[in-house]
Coordinates of C-alpha atoms in Angstrom, one line a residue:
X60 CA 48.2 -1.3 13.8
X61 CA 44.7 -2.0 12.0
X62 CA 44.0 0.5 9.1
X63 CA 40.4 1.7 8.9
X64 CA 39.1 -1.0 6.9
X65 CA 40.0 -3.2 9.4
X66 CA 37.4 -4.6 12.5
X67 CA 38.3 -6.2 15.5
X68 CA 40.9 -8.9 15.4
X69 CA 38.8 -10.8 17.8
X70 CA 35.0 -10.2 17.9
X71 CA 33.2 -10.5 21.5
X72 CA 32.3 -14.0 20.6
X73 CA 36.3 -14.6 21.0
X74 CA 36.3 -16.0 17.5
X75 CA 39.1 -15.5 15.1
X76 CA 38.7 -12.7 12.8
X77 CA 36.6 -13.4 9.8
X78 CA 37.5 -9.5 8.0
X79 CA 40.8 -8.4 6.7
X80 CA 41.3 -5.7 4.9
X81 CA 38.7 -5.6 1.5
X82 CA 38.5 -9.0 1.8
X83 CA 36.4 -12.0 4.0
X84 CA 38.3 -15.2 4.0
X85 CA 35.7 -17.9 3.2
X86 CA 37.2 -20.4 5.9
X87 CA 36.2 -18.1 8.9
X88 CA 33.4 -19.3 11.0
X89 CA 33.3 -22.4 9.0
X90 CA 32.4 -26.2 10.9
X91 CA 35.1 -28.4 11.1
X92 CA 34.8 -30.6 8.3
X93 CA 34.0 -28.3 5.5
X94 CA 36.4 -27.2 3.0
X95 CA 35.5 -23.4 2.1
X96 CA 36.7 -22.0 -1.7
X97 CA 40.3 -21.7 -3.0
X98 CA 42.1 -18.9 -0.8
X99 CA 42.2 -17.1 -3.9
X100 CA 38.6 -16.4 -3.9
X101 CA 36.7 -14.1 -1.6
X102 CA 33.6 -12.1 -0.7
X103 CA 34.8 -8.6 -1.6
X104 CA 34.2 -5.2 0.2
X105 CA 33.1 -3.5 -3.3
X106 CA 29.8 -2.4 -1.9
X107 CA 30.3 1.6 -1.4
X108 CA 28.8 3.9 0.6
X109 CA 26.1 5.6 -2.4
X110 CA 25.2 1.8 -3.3
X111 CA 24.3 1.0 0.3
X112 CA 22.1 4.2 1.1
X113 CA 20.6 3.6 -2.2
X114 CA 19.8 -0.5 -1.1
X115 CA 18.6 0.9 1.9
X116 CA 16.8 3.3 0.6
X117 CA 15.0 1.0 -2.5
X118 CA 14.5 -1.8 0.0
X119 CA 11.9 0.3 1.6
X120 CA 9.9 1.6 -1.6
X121 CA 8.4 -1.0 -3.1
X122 CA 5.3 -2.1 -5.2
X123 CA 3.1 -2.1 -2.3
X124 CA 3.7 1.9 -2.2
X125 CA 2.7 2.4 -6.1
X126 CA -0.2 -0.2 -6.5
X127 CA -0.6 -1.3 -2.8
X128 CA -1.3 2.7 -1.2
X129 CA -4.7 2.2 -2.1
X130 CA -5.8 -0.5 0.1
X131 CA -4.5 1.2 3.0
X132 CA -5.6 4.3 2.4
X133 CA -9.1 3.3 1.5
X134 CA -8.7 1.7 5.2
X135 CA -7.8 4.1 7.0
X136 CA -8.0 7.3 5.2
X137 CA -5.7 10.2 5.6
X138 CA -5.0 8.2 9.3
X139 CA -2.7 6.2 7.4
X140 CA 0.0 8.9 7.8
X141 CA -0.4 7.9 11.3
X142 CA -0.2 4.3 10.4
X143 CA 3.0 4.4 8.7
X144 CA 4.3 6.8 11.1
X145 CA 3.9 4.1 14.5
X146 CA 5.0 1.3 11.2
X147 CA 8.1 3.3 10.0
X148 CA 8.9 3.4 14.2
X149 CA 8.6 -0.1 14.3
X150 CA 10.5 -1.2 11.4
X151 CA 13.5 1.2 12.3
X152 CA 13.7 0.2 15.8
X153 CA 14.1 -3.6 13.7
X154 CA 16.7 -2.0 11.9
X155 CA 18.3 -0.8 14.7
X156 CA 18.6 -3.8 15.9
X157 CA 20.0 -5.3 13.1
X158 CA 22.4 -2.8 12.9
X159 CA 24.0 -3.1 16.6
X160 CA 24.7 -6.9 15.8
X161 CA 26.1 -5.6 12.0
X162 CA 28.0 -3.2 12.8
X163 CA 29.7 -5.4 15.7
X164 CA 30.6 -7.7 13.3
X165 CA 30.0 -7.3 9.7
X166 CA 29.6 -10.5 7.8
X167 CA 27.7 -11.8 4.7
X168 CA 24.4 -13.7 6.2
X169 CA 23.7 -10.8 8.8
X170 CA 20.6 -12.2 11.1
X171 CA 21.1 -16.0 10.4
X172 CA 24.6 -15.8 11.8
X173 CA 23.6 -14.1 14.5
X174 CA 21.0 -16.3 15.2
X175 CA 23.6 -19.5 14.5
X176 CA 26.4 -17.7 16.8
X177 CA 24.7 -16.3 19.7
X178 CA 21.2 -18.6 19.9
X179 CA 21.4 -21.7 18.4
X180 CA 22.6 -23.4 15.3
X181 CA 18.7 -24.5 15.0
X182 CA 18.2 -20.5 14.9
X183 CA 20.8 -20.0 12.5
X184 CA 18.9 -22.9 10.5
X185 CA 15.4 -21.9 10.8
X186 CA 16.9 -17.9 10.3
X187 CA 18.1 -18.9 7.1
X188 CA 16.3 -21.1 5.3
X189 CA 13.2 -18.9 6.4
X190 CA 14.8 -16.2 4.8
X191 CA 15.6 -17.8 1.9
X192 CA 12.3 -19.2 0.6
X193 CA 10.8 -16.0 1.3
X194 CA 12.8 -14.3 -1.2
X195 CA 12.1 -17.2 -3.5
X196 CA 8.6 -16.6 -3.0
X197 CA 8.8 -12.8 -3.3
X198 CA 11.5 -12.9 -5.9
X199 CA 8.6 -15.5 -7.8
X200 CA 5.8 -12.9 -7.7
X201 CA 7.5 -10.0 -9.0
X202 CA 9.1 -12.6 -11.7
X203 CA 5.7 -13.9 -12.7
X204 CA 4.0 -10.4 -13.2
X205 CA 7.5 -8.4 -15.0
X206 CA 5.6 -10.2 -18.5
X207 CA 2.6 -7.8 -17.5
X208 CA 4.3 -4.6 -17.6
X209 CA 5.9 -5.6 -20.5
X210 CA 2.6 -6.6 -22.3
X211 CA 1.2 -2.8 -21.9
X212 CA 3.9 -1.6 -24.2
X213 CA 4.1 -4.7 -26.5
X214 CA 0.8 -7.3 -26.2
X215 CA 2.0 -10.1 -28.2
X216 CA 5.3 -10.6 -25.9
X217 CA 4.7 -13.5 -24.1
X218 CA 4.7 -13.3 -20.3
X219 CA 6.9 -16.2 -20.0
X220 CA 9.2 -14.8 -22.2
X221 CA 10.0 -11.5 -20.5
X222 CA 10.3 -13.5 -17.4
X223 CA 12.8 -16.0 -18.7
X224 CA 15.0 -13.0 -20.3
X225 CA 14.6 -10.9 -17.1
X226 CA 15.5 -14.2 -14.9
X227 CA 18.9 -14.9 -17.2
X228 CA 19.8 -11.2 -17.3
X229 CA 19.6 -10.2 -13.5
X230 CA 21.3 -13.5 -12.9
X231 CA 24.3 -12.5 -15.4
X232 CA 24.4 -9.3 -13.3
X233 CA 24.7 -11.5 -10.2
X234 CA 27.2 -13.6 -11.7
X235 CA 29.5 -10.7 -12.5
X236 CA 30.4 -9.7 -8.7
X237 CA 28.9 -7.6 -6.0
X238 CA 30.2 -4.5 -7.5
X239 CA 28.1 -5.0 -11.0
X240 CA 24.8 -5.7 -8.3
X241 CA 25.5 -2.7 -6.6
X242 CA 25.7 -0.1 -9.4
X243 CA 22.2 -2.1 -10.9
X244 CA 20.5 -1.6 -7.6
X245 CA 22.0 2.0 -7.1
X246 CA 20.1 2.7 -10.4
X247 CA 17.0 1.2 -10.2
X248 CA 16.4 2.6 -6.5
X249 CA 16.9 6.2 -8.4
X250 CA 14.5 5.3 -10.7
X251 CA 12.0 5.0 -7.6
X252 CA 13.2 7.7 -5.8
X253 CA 12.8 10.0 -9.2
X254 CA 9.6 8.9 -9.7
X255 CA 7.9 9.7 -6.0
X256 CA 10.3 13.1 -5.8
X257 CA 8.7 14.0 -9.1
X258 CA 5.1 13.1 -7.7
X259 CA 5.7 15.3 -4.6
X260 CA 6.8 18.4 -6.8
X261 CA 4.1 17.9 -8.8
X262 CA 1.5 17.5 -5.9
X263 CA 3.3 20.8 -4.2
X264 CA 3.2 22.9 -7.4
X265 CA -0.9 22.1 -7.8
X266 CA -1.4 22.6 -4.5
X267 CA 0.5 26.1 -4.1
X268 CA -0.9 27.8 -7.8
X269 CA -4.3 26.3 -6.9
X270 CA -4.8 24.4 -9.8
X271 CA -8.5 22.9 -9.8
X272 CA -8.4 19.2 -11.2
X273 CA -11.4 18.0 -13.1
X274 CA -13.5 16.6 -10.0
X275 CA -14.1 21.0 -9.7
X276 CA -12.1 20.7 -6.0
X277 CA -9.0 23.0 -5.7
X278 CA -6.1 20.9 -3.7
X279 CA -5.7 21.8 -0.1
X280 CA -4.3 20.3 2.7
X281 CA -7.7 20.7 3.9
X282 CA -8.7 17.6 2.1
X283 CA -6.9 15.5 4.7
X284 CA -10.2 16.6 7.4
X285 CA -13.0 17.9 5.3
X286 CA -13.7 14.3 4.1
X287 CA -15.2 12.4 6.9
X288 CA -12.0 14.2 9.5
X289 CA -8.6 12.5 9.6
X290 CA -10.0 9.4 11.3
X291 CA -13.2 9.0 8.7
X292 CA -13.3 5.3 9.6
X293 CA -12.8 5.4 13.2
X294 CA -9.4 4.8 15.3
X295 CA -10.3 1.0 13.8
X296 CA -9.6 1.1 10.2
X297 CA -6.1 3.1 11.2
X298 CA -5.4 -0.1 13.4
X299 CA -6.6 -2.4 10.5
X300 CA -4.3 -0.6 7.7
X301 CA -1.5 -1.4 10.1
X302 CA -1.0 -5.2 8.6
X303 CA -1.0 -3.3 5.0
X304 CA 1.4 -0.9 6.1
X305 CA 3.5 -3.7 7.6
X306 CA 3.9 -6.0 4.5
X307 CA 4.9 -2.4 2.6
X308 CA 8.3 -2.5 4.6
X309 CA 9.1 -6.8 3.5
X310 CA 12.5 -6.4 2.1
X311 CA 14.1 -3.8 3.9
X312 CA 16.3 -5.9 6.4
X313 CA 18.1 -6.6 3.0
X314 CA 21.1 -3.7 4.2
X315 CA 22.1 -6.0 6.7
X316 CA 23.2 -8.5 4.0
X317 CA 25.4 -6.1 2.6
X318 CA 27.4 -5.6 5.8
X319 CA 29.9 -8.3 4.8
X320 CA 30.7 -6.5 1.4
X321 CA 30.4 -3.2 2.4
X322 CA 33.7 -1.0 2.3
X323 CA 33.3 0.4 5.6
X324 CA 30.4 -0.9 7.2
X325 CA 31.2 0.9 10.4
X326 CA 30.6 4.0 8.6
X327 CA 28.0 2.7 5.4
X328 CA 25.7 0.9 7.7
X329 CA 24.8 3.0 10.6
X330 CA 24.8 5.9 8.3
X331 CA 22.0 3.9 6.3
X332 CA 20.2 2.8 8.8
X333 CA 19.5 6.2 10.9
X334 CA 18.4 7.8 7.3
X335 CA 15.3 4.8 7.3
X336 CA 13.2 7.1 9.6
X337 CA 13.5 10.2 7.5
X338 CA 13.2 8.5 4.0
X339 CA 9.6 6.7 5.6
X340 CA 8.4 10.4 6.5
X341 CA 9.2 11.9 3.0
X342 CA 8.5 8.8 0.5
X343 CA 5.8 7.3 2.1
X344 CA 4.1 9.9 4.8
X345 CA 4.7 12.8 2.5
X346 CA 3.7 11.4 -1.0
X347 CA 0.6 9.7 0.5
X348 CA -0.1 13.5 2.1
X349 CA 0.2 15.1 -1.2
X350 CA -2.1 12.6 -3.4
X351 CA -4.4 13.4 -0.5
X352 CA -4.7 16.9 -0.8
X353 CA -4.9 16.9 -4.2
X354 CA -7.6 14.1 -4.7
X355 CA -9.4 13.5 -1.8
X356 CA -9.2 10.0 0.2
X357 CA -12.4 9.2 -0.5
X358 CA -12.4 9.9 -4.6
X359 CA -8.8 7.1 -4.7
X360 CA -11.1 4.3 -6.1
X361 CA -8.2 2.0 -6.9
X362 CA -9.0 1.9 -10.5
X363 CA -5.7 3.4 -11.1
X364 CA -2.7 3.5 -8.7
X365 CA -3.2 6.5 -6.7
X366 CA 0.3 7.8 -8.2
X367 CA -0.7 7.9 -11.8
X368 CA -4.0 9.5 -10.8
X369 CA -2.4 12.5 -8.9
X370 CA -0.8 12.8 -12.4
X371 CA -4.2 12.1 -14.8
X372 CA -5.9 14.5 -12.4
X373 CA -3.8 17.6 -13.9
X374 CA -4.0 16.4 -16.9
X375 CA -0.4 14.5 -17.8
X376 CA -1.8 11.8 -20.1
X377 CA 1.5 9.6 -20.1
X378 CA 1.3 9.0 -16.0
X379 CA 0.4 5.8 -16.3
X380 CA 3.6 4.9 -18.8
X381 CA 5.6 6.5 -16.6
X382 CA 4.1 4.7 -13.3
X383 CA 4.5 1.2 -15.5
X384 CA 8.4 1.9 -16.2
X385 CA 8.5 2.6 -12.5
X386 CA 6.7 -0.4 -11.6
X387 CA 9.0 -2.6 -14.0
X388 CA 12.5 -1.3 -12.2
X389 CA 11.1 -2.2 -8.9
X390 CA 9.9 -5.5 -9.6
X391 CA 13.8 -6.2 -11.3
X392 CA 14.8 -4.4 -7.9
X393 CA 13.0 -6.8 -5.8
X394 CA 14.7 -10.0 -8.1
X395 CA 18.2 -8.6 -8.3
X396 CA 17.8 -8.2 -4.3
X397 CA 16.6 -11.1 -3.8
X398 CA 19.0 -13.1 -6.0
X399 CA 21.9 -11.3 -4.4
X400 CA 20.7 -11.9 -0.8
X401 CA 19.6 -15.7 -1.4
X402 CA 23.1 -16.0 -2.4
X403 CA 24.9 -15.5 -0.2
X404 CA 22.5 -16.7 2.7
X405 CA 23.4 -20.3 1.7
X406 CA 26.7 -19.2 1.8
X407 CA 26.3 -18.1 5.0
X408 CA 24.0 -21.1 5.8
X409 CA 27.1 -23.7 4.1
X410 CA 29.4 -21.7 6.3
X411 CA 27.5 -22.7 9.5
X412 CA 27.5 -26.6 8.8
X413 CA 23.4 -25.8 8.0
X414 CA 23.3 -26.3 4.0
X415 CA 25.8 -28.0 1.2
X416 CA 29.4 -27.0 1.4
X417 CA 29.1 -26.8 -2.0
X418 CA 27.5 -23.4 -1.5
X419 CA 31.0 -21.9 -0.2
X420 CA 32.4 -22.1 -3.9
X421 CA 32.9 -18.6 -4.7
X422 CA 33.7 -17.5 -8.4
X423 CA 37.3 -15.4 -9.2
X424 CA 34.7 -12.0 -8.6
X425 CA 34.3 -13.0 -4.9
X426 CA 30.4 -14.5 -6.2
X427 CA 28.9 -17.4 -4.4
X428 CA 27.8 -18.2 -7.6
X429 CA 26.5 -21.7 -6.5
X430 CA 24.2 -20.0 -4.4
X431 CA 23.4 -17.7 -7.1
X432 CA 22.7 -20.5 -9.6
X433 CA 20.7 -22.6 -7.5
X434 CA 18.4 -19.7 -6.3
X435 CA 17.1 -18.8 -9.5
X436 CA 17.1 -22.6 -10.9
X437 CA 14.3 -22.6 -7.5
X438 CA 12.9 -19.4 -9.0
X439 CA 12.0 -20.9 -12.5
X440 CA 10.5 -23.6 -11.0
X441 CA 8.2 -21.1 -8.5
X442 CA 7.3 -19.2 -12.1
X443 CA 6.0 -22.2 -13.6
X444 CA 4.1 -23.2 -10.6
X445 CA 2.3 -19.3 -10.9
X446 CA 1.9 -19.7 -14.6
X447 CA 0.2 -23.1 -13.7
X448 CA -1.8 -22.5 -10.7
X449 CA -2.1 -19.2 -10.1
X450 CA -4.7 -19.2 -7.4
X451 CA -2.9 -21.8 -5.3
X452 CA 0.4 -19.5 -5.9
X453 CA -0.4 -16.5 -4.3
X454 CA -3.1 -18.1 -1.8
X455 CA -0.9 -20.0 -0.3
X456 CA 3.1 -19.6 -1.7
X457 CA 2.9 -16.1 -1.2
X458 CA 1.1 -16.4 2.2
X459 CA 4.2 -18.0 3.1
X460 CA 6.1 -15.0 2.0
X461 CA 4.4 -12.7 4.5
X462 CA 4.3 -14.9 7.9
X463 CA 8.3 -15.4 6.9
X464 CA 9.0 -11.3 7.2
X465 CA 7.3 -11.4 10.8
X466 CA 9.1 -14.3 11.6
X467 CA 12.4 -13.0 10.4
X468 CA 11.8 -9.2 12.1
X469 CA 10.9 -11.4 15.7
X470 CA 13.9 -13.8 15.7
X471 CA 16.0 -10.3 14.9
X472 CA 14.8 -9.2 18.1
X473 CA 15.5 -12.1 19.9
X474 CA 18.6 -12.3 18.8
X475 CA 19.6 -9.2 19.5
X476 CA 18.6 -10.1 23.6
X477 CA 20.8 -13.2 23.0
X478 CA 23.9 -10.8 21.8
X479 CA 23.3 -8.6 24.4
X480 CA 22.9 -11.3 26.8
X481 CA 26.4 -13.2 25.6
X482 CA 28.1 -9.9 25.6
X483 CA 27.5 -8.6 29.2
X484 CA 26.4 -4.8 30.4
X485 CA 30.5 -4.1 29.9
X486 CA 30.4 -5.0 26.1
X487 CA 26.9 -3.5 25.5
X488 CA 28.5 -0.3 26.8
X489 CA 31.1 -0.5 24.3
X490 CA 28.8 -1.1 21.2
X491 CA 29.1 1.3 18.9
X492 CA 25.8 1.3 17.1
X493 CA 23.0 0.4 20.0
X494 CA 19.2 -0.2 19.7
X495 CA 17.6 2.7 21.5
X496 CA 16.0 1.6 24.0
X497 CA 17.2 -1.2 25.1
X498 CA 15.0 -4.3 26.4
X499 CA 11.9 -2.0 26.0
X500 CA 12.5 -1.2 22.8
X501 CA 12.4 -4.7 21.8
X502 CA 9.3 -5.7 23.7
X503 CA 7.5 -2.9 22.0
X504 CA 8.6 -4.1 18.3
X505 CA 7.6 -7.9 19.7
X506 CA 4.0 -6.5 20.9
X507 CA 3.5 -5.0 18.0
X508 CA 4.6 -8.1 15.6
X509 CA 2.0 -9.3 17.8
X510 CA -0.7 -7.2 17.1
X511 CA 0.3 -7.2 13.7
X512 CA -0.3 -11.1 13.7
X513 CA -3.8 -10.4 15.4
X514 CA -5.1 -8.4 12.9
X515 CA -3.9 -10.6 10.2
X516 CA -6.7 -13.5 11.5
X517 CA -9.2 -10.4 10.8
X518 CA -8.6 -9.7 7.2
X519 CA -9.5 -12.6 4.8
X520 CA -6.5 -11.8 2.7
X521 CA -4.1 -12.3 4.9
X522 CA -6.3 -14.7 7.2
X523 CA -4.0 -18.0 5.7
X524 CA -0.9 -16.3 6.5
X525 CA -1.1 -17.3 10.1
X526 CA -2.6 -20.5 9.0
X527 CA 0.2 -21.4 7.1
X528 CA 3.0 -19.6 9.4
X529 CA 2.9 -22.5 11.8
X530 CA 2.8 -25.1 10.0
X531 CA 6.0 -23.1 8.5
X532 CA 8.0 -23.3 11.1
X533 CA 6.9 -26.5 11.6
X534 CA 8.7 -27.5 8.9
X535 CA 11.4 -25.8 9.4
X536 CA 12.2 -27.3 12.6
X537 CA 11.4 -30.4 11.1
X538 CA 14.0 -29.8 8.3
X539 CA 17.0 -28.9 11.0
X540 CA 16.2 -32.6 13.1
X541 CA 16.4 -34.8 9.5
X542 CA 19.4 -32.5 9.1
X543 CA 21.3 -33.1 12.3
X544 CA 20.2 -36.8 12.1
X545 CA 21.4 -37.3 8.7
X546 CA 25.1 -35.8 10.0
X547 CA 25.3 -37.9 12.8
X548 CA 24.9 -41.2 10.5
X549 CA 27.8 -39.5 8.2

């Protein structure tokens, strides 16, 4: 008799079992031919239940929320509640299902096994790798701008600098085991959560004593129609802040990494997963409301983020220290995410026959500290190229980085047919965690990637993004036929 921490002994797949107890043995699921770590070493279930509603939760607050709400809103005005409201749907019904295949069988590697198991192993390849290099390209951005934040406390600190001590220090934390990664993320996601919480008391509290802010307009709800009405730029701009709101949510498929070093992921992940919806409407629908009424859309002029000036609008002088300190704990968020998640998708990859075996070595903490290593060796590299070339970085790297989220969200959702598919109607009644919806669900979420695409090729910044997105997976696909060749001559 299984105790709790225990899943099936035999997934639907008719594998062997690749859980027991606390532990993941690393030889599960492996090709024939590669030699996983010492049986001493394992992934470990030390991930509890606060650090994965906490992952979950900072995966979807970002940057793009602090700095980024401006473009959208000056797109779409106080219709980008609206936005992020048919966005949030769309990501959570992602999520959703994500979580069916997780919570069916919780492993390290989440969508790229999936992918490997019930597609292809090409899937599994281009699922992988895909997500991979855009974490190194993401996890390269936030790297390459930490020095910045730094700089507005101390301006002789070289950029280069704070990014080489931030790289070695959130590796370290890596290094130390998923237990250490999960208390750092807990914390820096509080740090974000504080910060918007605090915003949205704030905002509440000048809007209920009527506290007049130095542009002489009391704050009001109001302000969300008396400025041009809730649609000031037409149903179009709310359609063209969609790709914004889109690129806001990059990140947040990172809980379904966790689900192979989660305690009880049966419990953790669905629990996570269902709270999505609700933290959208309060941290992104409700703080964007309140900056709203308190300075009207049309008075955010991006000079400032839109968070420190709800603050510099009643007068609290520090806002914008207190929006950088934020700014610096999500950009180490975003790399000690990153880094964890790179890791152990070439695990996941090695484990699959689609990258080095060397990448099943796992340290005495259960670390797949090859991975770990190799993925920020790729990130110093990607640092020095921004340092270098900064224009062809984020025109093109980065452009990478934002076709690869769309790509990973659609192969989700095709894989998730190809579970359902492999399963049968009698093992899709028995999931315990199902998409809502079903098949129309997921043709809704691939129509609106689709969209999403579409409006990409009318907005010049994100115009090489679909440029550059075939010619990705091009490559990709080019990279899994030298690899398959290259095993067939060994």
């Amino acid at each position: 008799m299984k105790n709790q921490n225990h899943v099936n002994q035999t997934s639907r797949t008719g594998q062997t079992p690749r859980l027991a107890g606390n532990t993941i043995g690393t030889n599960a699921g492996a090709p024939a031919g590669i030699v996983a770590s010492p049986e001493t070493a394992h992934l470990r279930r030390d991930l509890k239940n606060r650090h994965i509603q906490m992952i979950a939760l900072g995966g979807a607050i970002g940057t793009g929320l602090f700095y980024g709400s401006h473009a959208s809103i000056s797109l779409a005005g106080p219709a980008i509640l609206l936005t992020y409201l048919v966005g949030g749907l769309v990501i959570y019904l992602v999520m959703r299902a994500l979580g069916e295949m997780s919570v069916e069988e919780p492993v390290t590697g989440a969508f790229s096994h999936y992918a490997y198991e019930h597609w292809s192993q090409r899937a599994g390849f281009v699922s992988g790798w895909n997500y991979w290099f855009n974490y190194i390209f993401v996890a390269m951005a936030e790297l390459s701008v930490v020095g910045l934040y730094i700089q507005y406390w101390f301006p002789t600190v070289p950029t280069w600098l704070t990014a080489a001590f931030c790289l070695v220090f959130i590796t370290a934390v890596n290094l130390l085991g998923v237990k250490t990664f999960g208390e750092f993320e807990f914390w820096f996601a509080l740090i974000k959560v504080a910060a918007i919480i605090g915003m949205i008391c704030l905002g509440l509290a000048v809007i209920f004593f009527g506290i007049t802010t130095p542009g002489g307009e009391a704050p009001s709800f109001a302000h969300l129609v008396n400025h041009g009405g809730f649609f000031p730029n037409g149903v179009n701009g709310a359609v063209a802040a969609f790709v914004v709101v889109m690129f806001s949510f990059g990140g947040i498929e990172l809980i379904g990494i966790t689900a192979g070093e989660a305690h009880e992921p049966r419990k953790s992940i669905p629990h996570a997963i269902n709270a999505v919806i609700w933290r959208i409407l309060l941290f992104y629908i409700g703080s964007l409301a309140i900056i709203m009424a308190v300075v009207p859309w049309d008075k955010i002029d991006g000079q400032m983020s839109p968070f420190v000036q709800i603050f510099d609008s009643v007068g609290v002088q520090f806002a914008a220290h207190i929006l950088n300190f934020v700014v610096l704990a999500a950009a180490l968020s975003v790399y000690n995410s990153g880094l964890y998640s790179n890791g152990r998708m070439l695990y996941s990859l090695a484990e699959q026959g689609n990258a080095p075996r060397i990448f099943l070595k796992l340290s005495p903490q259960g670390t797949p500290y090859v991975g770990v290593l190799v993925s920020s060796a790729i990130t110093i590299i990607a640092v020095i190229v921004v340092f270098l070339f900064p224009d062809f970085a984020f025109n093109y790297l980065l452009s990478i980085a934002l076709i690869a989220g769309i790509i990973n969200w659609t192969m989700v959702i095709i894989t998730e047919w190809k579970f359902r598919s492999k399963i049968g109607p009698d093992g899709v009644s028995q999931l315990a965690f199902r998409l809502p919806g079903g098949r129309v669900a997921s043709i809704f979420v691939l129509i609106m990637l689709a969209i999403c695409v579409v409006l990409m090729t009318t907005q010049a910044a994100y115009r090489v993004a679909v440029i550059v997105g075939p010619i990705w997976l091009a490559v990709l696909l080019a990279g899994y036929e030298i690899k398959t060749r290259v095993a067939k001559r060994g």
